[in-house]
Coordinates of C-alpha atoms in Angstrom, one line a residue:
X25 CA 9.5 6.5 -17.2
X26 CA 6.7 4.2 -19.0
X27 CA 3.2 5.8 -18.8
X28 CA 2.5 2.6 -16.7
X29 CA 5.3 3.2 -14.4
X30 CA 4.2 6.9 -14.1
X31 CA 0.5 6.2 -13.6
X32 CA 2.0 4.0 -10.8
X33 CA 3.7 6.5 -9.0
X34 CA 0.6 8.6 -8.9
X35 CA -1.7 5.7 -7.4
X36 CA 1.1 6.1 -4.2
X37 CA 0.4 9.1 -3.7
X38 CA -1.7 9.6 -0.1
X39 CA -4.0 12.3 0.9
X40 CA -3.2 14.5 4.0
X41 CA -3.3 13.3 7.7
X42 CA -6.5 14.5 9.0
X43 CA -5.9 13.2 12.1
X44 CA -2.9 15.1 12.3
X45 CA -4.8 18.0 10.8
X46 CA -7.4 17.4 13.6
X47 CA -5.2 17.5 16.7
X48 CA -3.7 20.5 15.3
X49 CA -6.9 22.4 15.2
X50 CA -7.7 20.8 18.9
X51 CA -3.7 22.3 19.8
X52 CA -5.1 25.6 18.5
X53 CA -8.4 26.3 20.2
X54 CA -6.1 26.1 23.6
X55 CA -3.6 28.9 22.3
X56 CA -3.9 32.2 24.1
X57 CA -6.0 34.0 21.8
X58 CA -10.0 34.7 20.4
X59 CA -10.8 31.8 18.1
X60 CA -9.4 31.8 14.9
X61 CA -8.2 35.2 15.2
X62 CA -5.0 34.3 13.2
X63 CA -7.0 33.5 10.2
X64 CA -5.5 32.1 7.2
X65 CA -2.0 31.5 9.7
X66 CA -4.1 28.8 11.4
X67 CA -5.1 27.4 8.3
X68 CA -1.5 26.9 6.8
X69 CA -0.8 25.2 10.3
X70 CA -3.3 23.0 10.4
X71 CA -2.3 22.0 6.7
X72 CA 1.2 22.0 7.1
X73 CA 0.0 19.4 10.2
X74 CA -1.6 17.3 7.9
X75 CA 1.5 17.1 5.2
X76 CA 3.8 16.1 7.4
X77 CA 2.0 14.6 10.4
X78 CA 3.2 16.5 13.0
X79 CA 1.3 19.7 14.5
X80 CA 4.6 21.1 15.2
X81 CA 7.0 22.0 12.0
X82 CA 9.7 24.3 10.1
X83 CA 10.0 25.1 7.4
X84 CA 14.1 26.7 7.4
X85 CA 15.3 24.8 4.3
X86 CA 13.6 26.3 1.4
X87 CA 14.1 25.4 -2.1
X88 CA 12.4 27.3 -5.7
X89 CA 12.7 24.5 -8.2
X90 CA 12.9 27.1 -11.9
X91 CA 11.6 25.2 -14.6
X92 CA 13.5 26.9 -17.7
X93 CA 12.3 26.1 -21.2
X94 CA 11.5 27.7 -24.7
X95 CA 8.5 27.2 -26.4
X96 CA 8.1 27.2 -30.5
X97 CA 5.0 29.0 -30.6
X98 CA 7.2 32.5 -29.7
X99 CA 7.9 32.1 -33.6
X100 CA 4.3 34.1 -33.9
X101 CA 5.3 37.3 -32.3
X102 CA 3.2 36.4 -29.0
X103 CA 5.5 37.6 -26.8
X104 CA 7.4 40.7 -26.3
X105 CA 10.9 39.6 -25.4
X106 CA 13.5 37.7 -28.0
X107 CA 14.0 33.7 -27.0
X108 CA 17.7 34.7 -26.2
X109 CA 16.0 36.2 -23.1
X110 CA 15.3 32.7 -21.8
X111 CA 18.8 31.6 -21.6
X112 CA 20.2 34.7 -20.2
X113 CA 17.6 34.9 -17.6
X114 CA 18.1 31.5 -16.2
X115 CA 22.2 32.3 -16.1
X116 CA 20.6 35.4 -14.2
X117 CA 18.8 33.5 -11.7
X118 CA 22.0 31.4 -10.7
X119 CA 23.6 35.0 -9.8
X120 CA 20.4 35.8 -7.9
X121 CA 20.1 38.9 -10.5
X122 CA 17.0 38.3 -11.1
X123 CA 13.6 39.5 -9.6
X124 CA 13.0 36.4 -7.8
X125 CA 16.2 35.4 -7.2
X126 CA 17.6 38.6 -5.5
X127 CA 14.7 38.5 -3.1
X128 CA 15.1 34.2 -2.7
X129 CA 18.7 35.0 -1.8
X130 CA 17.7 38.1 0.8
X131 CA 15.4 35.3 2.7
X132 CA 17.5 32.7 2.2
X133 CA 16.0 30.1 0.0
X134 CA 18.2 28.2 -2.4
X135 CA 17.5 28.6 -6.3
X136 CA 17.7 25.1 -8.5
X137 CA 17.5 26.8 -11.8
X138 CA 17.0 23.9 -14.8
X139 CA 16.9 23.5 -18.1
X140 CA 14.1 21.2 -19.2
X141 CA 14.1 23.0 -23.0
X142 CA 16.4 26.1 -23.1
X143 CA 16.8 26.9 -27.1
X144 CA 19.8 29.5 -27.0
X145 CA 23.6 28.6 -26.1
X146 CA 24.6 29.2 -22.6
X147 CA 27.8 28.6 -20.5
X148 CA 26.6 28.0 -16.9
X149 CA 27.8 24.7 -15.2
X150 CA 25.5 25.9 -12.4
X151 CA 22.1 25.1 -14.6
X152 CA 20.8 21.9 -13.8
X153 CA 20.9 20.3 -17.6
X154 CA 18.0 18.3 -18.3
X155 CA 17.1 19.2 -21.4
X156 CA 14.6 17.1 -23.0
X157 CA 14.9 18.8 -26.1
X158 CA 15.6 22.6 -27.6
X159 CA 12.4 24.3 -27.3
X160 CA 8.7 22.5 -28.7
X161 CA 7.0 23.4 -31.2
X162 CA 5.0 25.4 -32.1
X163 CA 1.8 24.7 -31.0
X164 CA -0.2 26.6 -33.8
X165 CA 0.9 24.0 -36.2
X166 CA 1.9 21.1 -34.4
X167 CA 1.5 19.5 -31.3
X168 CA 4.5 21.2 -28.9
X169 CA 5.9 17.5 -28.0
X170 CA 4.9 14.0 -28.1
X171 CA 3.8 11.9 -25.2
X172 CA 7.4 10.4 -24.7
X173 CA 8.3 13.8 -24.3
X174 CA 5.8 14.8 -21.9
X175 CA 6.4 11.6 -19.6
X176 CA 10.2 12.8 -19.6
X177 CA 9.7 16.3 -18.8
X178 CA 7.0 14.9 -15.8
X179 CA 9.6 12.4 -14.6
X180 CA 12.2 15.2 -14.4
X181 CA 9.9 17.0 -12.1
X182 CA 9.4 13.9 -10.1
X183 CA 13.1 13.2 -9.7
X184 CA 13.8 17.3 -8.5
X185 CA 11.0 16.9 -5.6
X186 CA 12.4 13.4 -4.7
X187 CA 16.2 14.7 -4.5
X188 CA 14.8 18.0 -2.1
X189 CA 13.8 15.7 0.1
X190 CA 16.5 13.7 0.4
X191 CA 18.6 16.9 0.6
X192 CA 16.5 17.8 3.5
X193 CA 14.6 20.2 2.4
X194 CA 11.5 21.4 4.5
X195 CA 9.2 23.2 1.7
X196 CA 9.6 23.7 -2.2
X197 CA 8.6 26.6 -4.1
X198 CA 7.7 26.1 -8.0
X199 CA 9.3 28.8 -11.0
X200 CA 9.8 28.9 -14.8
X201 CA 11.7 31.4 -17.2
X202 CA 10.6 30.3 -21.0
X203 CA 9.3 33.2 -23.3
X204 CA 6.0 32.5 -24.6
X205 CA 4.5 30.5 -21.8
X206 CA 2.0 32.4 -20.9
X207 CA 0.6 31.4 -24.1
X208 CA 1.1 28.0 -23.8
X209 CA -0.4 28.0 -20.2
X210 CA -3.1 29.4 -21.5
X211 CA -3.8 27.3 -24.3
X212 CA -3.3 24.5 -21.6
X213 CA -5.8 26.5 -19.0
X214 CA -8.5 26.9 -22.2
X215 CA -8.0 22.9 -22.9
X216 CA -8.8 21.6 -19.5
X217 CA -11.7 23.9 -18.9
X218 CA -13.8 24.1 -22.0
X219 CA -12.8 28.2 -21.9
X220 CA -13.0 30.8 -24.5
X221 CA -9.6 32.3 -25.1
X222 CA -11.2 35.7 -26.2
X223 CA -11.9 35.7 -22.1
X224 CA -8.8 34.2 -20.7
X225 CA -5.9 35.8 -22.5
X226 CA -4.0 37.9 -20.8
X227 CA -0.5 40.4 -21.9
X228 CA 2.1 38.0 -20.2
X229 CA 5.2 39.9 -19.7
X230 CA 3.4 43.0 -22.1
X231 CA 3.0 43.2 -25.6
X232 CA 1.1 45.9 -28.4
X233 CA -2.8 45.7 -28.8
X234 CA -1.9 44.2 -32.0
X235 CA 0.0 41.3 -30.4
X236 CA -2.4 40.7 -28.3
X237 CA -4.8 40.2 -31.2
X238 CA -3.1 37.7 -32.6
X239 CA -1.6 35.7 -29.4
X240 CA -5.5 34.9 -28.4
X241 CA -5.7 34.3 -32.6
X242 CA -3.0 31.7 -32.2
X243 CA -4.0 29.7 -28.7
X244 CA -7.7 29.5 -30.5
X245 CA -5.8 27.5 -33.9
X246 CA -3.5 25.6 -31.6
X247 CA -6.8 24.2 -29.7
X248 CA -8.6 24.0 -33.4
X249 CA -5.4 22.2 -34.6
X250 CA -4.6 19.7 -32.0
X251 CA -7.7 18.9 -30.4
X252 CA -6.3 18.4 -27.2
X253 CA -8.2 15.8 -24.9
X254 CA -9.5 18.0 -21.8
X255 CA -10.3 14.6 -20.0
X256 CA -6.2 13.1 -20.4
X257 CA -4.0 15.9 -19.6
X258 CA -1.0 14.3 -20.5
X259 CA -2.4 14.8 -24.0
X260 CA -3.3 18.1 -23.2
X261 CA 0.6 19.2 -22.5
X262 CA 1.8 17.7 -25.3
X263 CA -0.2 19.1 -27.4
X264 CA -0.8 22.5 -26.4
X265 CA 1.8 23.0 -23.6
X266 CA 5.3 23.3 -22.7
X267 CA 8.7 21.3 -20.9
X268 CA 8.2 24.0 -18.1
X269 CA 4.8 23.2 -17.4
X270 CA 5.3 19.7 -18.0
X271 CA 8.6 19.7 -15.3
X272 CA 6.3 21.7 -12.9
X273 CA 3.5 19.0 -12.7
X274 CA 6.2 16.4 -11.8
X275 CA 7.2 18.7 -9.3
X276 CA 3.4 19.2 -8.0
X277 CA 3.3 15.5 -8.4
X278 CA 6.6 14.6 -6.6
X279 CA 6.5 16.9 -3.3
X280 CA 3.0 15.4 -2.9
X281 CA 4.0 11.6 -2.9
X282 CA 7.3 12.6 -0.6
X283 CA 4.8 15.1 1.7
X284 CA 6.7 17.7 1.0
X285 CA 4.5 21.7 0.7
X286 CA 4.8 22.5 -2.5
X287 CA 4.1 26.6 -3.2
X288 CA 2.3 27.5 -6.0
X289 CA 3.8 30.9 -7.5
X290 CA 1.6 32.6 -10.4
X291 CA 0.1 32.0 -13.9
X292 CA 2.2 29.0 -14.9
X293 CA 2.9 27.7 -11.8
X294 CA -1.4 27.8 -11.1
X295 CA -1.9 26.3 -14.4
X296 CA 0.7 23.9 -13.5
X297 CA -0.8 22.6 -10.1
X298 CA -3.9 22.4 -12.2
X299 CA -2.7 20.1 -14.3
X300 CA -1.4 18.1 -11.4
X301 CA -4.7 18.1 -9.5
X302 CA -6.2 16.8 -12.6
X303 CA -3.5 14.2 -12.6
X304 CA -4.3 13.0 -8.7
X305 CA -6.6 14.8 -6.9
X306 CA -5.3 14.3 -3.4
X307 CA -1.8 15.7 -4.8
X308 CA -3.8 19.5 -4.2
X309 CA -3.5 18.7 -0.5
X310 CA -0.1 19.2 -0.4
X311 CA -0.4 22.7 -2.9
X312 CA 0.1 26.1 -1.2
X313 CA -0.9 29.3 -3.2
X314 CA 1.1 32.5 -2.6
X315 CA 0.0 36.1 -4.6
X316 CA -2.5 36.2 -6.7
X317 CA -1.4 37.1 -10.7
X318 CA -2.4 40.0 -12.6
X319 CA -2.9 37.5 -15.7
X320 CA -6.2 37.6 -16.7
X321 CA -6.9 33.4 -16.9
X322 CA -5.2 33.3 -12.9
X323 CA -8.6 33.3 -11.1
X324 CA -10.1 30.4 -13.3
X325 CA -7.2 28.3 -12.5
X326 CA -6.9 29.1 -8.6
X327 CA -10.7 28.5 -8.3
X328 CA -10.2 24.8 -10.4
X329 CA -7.1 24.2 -7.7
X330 CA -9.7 25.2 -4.9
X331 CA -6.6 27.1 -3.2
X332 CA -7.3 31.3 -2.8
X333 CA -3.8 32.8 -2.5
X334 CA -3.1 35.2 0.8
X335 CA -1.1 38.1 -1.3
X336 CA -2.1 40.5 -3.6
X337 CA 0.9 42.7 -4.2
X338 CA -0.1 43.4 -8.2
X339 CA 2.5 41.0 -9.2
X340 CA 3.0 39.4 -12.4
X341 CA 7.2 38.8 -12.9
X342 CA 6.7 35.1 -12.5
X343 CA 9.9 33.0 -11.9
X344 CA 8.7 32.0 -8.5
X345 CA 8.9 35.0 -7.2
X346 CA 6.0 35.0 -5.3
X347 CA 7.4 31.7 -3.6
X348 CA 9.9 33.8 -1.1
X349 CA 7.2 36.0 0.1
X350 CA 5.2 32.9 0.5
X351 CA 8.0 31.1 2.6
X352 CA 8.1 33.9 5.7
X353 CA 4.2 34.0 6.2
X354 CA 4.3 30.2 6.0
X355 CA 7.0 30.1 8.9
X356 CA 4.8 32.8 10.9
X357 CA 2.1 30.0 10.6
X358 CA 4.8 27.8 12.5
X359 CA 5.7 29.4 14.6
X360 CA 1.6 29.8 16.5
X361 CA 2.5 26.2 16.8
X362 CA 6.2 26.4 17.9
X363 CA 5.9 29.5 20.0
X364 CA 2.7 30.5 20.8
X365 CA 1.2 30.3 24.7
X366 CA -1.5 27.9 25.6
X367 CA -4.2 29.9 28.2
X368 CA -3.2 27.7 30.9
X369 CA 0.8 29.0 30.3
X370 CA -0.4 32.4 29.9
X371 CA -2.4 32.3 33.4
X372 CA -5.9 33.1 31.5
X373 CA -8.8 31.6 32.5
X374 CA -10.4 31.1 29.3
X375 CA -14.1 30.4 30.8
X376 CA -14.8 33.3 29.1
X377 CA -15.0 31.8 25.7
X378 CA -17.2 29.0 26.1
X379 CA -19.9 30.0 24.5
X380 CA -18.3 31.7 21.7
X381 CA -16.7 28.3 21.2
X382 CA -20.4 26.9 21.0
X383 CA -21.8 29.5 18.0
X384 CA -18.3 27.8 15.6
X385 CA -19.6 30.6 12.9
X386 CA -15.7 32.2 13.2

């Protein structure tokens, strides 16, 4: 994909329905209950409405898109884990061993798992293989890719949301498995918003006070170095980032031009949509948040998205596994529309709530 071809593509991208978003709201205030007494549920409906343009949806065929890659800059001691743990993780995921996976396959949701930049040797002919190359660099003395690289990993994405929805799938979920990338995603975080990693850093997956020391030592000389360009984020993932994050966008980027619900799992995965809202704005539409990360740079990059995530369950495994637990509240916000009695159906004179109605401060 040519930069042209890919700037393109995000030109046909089209914000939500609102008329559909509209009638959906209208549908609700006749449902057999006190007005917006279902909260956040409501909310997700009337979205939902206004991805797909229907008030009425499902959302049974779920897909986690796992964005696997290495990144060079674990060559600093940033991260607890070996590299090797990449590779063997992802082989993991395909035997729904893993974290997300085991509770993705309880609530069954396919796994894609993918290899956009894997570094170690594997022998799994279930990975996806689209490597664009083993591992980037590292970003503390080199940019982590170059642009061609970036447009590749961001066309990959692209291509997964495109084939989910020709394989009928109703809602994706976004996950990565790439030691390091909390690094990178904050480096990528600090880039776009002009922030001080001394305040954004967090532990990632946990490592010794001294670590941390020197991974918020290493993001500052990777900015320093590469001077990433907070106003074009394709430089800003080349330079600073990673082929996970890079995949993810696409995937952002892809679900919104096919109106597919994208959900947004943690640190990465917020940084990710970031970068994708910065991308197209009217792409965020179509984002859904789930838990809210225990990584210290998480709130800055929600709050950018402009999503607030409906779970707080002290998570902070990554991998999508926030994506699962996302999908069943999502179908309870179907099924108000699906299942749900109007007043009339219900034989309740709702008179009663006119003037409620009136005040609109609920």
């Amino acid at each position: 994909m040519t930069e042209d071809e890919f700037y393109g593509f995000v030109n046909s991208i089209k914000p939500l329905d609102l008329s559909a978003c509209e009638n959906a709201r209208k549908y609700q205030a006749n449902l057999a209950m006190p007005p917006s007494s279902l909260g956040m549920l409501q909310e997700l409906a009337v979205q939902l409405a206004g991805i797909t343009g229907s008030i009425k949806n499902t959302v049974e065929k779920k897909r986690i898109i796992v964005l696997c890659a290495d990144n060079g800059v674990a060559q600093e001691g940033v991260a607890s884990a070996p590299q090797s743990v990449t590779a063997s993780q992802a082989v993991n995921m395909t035997e729904y061993k893993t974290g997300m996976s085991a509770i993705a396959k309880k609530f069954g949701c396919e796994v894609q798992v993918v290899d956009v930049g894997i570094k170690c040797d594997y022998s799994c002919d279930k990975i996806l293989n689209k490597k664009i190359r083993r591992s980037t660099n590292n970003i503390s003395k080199a940019p982590a890719m170059s642009r061609e690289e970036c447009l590749a990993a961001l066309a990959t994405g692209i291509e997964l949301a495109k084939k989910a929805k020709d394989d009928g799938v109703q809602i994706l979920g976004t996950g990565e498995m790439g030691i390091g990338n909390t690094t990178t995603s904050t480096a990528v975080l600090c880039a776009l918003t002009n922030e001080d990693p001394e305040k954004i850093t967090g532990r990632g997956g946990g490592i010794t006070d001294q670590a941390f020391a020197k991974k918020k030592k290493v993001i500052r000389m990777a900015l320093d170095i590469n001077e990433p360009n907070p106003s074009d984020v394709l430089d800003v993932i080349a330079k600073v980032g990673g082929f996970d994050i890079a995949a993810m966008c696409g995937v952002f980027l892809g679900a919104a031009q096919c109106r597919l619900p994208v959900v947004i799992d943690g640190y990465i995965s917020m940084v990710s949509a970031l970068c994708a809202k910065r991308i197209s704005s009217v792409s965020a539409g179509y984002f859904i948040p789930s838990h809210k990360s225990k990584e210290r740079g998480f709130l800055l990059a929600a709050e950018e998205v402009g999503v607030k995530p409906f779970l707080d369950l002290n998570m902070r495994l990554g991998e999508g596994s926030g994506c699962p637990l996302a999908f069943e509240i999502i179908k309870a916000a179907c099924v108000i529309m699906n299942d749900m009695a109007s007043f009339t159906g219900a034989g309740i004179d709702d008179s009663y709530l006119t003037e409620i109605r009136k005040q609109r401060d609920f």
